[in-house]
XYZ file of C-alpha atoms in Angstrom:
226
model
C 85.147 -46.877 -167.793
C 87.692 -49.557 -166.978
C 88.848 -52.246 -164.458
C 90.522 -51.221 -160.852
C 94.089 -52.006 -160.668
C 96.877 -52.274 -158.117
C 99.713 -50.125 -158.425
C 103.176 -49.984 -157.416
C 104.997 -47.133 -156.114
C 108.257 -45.537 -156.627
C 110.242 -45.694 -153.421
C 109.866 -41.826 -152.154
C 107.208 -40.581 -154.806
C 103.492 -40.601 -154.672
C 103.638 -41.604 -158.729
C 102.766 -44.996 -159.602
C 105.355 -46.981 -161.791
C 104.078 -49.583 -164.180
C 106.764 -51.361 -165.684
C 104.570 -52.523 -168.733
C 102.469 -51.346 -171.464
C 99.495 -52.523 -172.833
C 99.746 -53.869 -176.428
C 98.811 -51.394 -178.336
C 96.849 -52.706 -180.488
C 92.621 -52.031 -182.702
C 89.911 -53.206 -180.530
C 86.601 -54.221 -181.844
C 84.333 -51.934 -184.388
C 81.889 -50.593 -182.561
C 78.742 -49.718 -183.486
C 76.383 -46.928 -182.657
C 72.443 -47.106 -182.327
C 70.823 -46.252 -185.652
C 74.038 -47.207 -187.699
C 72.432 -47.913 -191.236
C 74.252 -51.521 -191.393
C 72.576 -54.908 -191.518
C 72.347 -56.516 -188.008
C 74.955 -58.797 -187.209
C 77.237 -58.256 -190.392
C 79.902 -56.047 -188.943
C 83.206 -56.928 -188.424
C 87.007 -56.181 -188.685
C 87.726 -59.249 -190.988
C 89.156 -58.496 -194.294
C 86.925 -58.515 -197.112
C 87.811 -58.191 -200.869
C 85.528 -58.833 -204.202
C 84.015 -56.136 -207.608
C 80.891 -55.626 -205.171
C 82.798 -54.337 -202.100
C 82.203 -50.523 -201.884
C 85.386 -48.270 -200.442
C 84.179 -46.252 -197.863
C 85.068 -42.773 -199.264
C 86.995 -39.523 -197.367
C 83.964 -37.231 -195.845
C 85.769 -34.304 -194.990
C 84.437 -33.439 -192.128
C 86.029 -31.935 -189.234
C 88.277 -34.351 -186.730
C 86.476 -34.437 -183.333
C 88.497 -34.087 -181.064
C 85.949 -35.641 -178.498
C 83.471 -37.878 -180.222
C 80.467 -39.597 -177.758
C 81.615 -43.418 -177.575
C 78.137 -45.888 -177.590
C 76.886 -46.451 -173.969
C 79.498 -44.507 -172.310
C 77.994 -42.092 -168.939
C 79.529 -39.900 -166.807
C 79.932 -41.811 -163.298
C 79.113 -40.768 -159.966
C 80.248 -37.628 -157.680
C 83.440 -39.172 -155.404
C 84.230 -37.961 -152.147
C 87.115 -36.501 -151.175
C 90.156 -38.328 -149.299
C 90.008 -38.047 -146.004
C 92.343 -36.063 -144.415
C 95.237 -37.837 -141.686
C 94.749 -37.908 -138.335
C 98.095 -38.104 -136.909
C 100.556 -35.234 -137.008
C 103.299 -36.287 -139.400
C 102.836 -37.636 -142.494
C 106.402 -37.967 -143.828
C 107.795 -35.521 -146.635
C 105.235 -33.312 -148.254
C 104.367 -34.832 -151.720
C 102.145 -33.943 -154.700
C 99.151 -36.094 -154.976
C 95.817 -36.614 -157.560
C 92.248 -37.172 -156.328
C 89.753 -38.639 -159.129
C 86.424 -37.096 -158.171
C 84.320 -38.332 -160.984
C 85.289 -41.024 -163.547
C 83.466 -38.852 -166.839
C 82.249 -41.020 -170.172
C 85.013 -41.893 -172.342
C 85.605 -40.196 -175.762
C 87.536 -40.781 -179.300
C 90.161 -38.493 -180.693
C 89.164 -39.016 -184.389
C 91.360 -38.937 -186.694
C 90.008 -40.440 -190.067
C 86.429 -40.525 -191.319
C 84.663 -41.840 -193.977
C 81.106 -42.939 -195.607
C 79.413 -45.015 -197.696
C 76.282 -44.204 -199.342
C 73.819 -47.555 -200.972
C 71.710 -45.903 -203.633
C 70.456 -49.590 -204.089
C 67.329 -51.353 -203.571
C 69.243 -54.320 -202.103
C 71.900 -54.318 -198.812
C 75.618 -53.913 -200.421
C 79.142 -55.017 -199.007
C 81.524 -52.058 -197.392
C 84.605 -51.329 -195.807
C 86.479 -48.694 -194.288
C 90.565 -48.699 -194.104
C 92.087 -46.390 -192.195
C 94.127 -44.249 -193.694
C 95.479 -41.442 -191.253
C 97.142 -41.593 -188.415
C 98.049 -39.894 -185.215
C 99.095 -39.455 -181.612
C 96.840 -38.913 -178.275
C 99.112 -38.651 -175.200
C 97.942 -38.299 -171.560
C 97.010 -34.686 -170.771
C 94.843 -32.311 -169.296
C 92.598 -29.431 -169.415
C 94.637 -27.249 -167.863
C 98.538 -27.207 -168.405
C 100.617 -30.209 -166.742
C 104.189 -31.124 -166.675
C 106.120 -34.132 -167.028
C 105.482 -34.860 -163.590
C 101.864 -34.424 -163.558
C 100.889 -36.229 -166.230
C 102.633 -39.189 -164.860
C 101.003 -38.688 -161.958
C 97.437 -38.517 -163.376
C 98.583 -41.745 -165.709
C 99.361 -43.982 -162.290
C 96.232 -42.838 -160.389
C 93.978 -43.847 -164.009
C 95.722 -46.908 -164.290
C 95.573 -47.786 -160.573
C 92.078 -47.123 -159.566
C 89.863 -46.486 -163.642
C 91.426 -48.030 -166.119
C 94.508 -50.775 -166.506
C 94.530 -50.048 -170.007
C 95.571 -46.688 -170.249
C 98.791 -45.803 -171.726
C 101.322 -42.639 -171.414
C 101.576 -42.168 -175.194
C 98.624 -44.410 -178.462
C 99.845 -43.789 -181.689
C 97.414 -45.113 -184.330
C 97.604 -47.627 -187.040
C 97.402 -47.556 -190.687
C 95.490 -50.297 -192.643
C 92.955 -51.467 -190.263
C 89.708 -52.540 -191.462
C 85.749 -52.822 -190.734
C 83.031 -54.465 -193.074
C 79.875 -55.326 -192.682
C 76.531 -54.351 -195.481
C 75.018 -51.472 -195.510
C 70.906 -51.201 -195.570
C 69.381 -50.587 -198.812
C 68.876 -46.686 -199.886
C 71.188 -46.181 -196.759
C 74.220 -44.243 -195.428
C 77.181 -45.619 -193.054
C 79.606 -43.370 -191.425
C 82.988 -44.707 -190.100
C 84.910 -42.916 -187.949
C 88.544 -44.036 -186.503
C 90.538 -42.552 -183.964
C 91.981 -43.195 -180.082
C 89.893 -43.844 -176.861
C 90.337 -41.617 -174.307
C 89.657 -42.645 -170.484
C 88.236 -39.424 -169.223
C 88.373 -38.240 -165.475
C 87.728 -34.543 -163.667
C 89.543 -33.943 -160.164
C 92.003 -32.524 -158.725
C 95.957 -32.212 -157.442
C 96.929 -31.103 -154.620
C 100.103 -30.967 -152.438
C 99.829 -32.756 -148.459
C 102.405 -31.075 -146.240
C 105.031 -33.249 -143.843
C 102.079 -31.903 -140.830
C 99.219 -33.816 -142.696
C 97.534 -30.674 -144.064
C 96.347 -30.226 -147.768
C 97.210 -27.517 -149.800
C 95.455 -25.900 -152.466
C 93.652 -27.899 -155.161
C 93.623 -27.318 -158.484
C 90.973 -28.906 -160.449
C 91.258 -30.219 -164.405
C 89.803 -33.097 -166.607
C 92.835 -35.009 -166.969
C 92.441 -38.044 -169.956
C 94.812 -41.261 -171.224
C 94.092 -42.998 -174.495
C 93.688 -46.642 -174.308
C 92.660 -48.247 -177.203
C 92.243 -47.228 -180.983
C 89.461 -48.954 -183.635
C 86.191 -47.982 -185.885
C 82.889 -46.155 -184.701
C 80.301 -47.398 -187.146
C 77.285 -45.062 -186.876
């Protein structure tokens, strides 16, 4: 779950504008509870040497939602409270975030390395697939929408988020795995989860319809070590 933002908006829309990405660059390995690596040894620095052991293709199915360490679903929201006076100005579309749900990784390279040793070994992981998560939703949304879901997760859940995270090639994480052990590495794209809803508020203050959807936008890319 991420920072609370300010945002602009576009003169006559209800969609924030943000003039800037964030760099899109890996963010730290992270490390799940139970990983079988040596405390303290992980890392993304580049490590090379006869004793270094490749972390090797699994072949496992991509997740498309993988638990991220520590994340939780937040709390219930309440709703926006509806105007009080009698004219609002032109009807416009607007999103409501009702519960800010535990982020997830769209995986899309995994790998292992297995220590048949009696003694801790070296490994890395490289990724070596790549791919694109862009900001969608659970149901269908256009253009529009999804620009509108982007500026209310940037404004009020997460500054990081971005419209469009395509991963890199060639990024690393070492660290030694236990003896007689197993490490799995999984990389892929964070995605800022939220559930709520759109809805469209008429020139006379009154809300229409809302239609509900988990609505996500990937903000940062790196290893799950686990």
């Amino acid at each position: 779950m991420g920072t609370v933002a300010a945002a602009l908006l576009i003169m006559g829309s209800s969609v924030p504008a943000f003039a800037d990405e964030p760099a899109q660059e890996p963010g730290p390995v992270l490390i799940a509870e139970g990983a079988g690596v040596v405390p303290g040894t992980v890392t993304d620095a580049p490590i090379a040497g006869s004793e270094v052991a490749e972390g090797v293709d699994s072949g496992a199915p991509l997740e498309e939602d993988l638990p991220i360490p520590g994340e939780t679903d937040g709390p219930e929201l309440l709703g926006p409270k509806e105007p009080l006076s009698e004219y609002c100005g032109p009807g416009h579309w607007f999103a409501h975030i009702t519960k800010n749900k535990k982020n997830t990784m769209k995986v899309y390279d995994k790998a292992f390395v297995k220590n048949t040793k009696s003694y801790s070994i070296d490994f890395k992981f490289t990724s070596k697939k790549a791919g694109t998560t862009t900001v969608g939703g659970s149901v269908t949304l256009s253009g529009e929408f999804k620009a509108l879901w982007l500026g209310k997760i940037k404004a009020e859940v997460n500054v990081e988020a971005s419209k469009s995270w395509t991963s890199e090639l060639g990024v690393e994480a070492t660290g030694k795995v236990k003896a007689h052990d197993t490490v799995y590495g999984d990389y892929g794209i964070m995605k800022e989860n939220v559930y709520g809803y759109t809805a469209y508020r008429y020139s006379n203050c009154k809300t229409g319809s809302k239609q509900y959807t988990t609505a996500w936008a990937p903000y940062r890319e790196g290893w799950l070590i686990h």
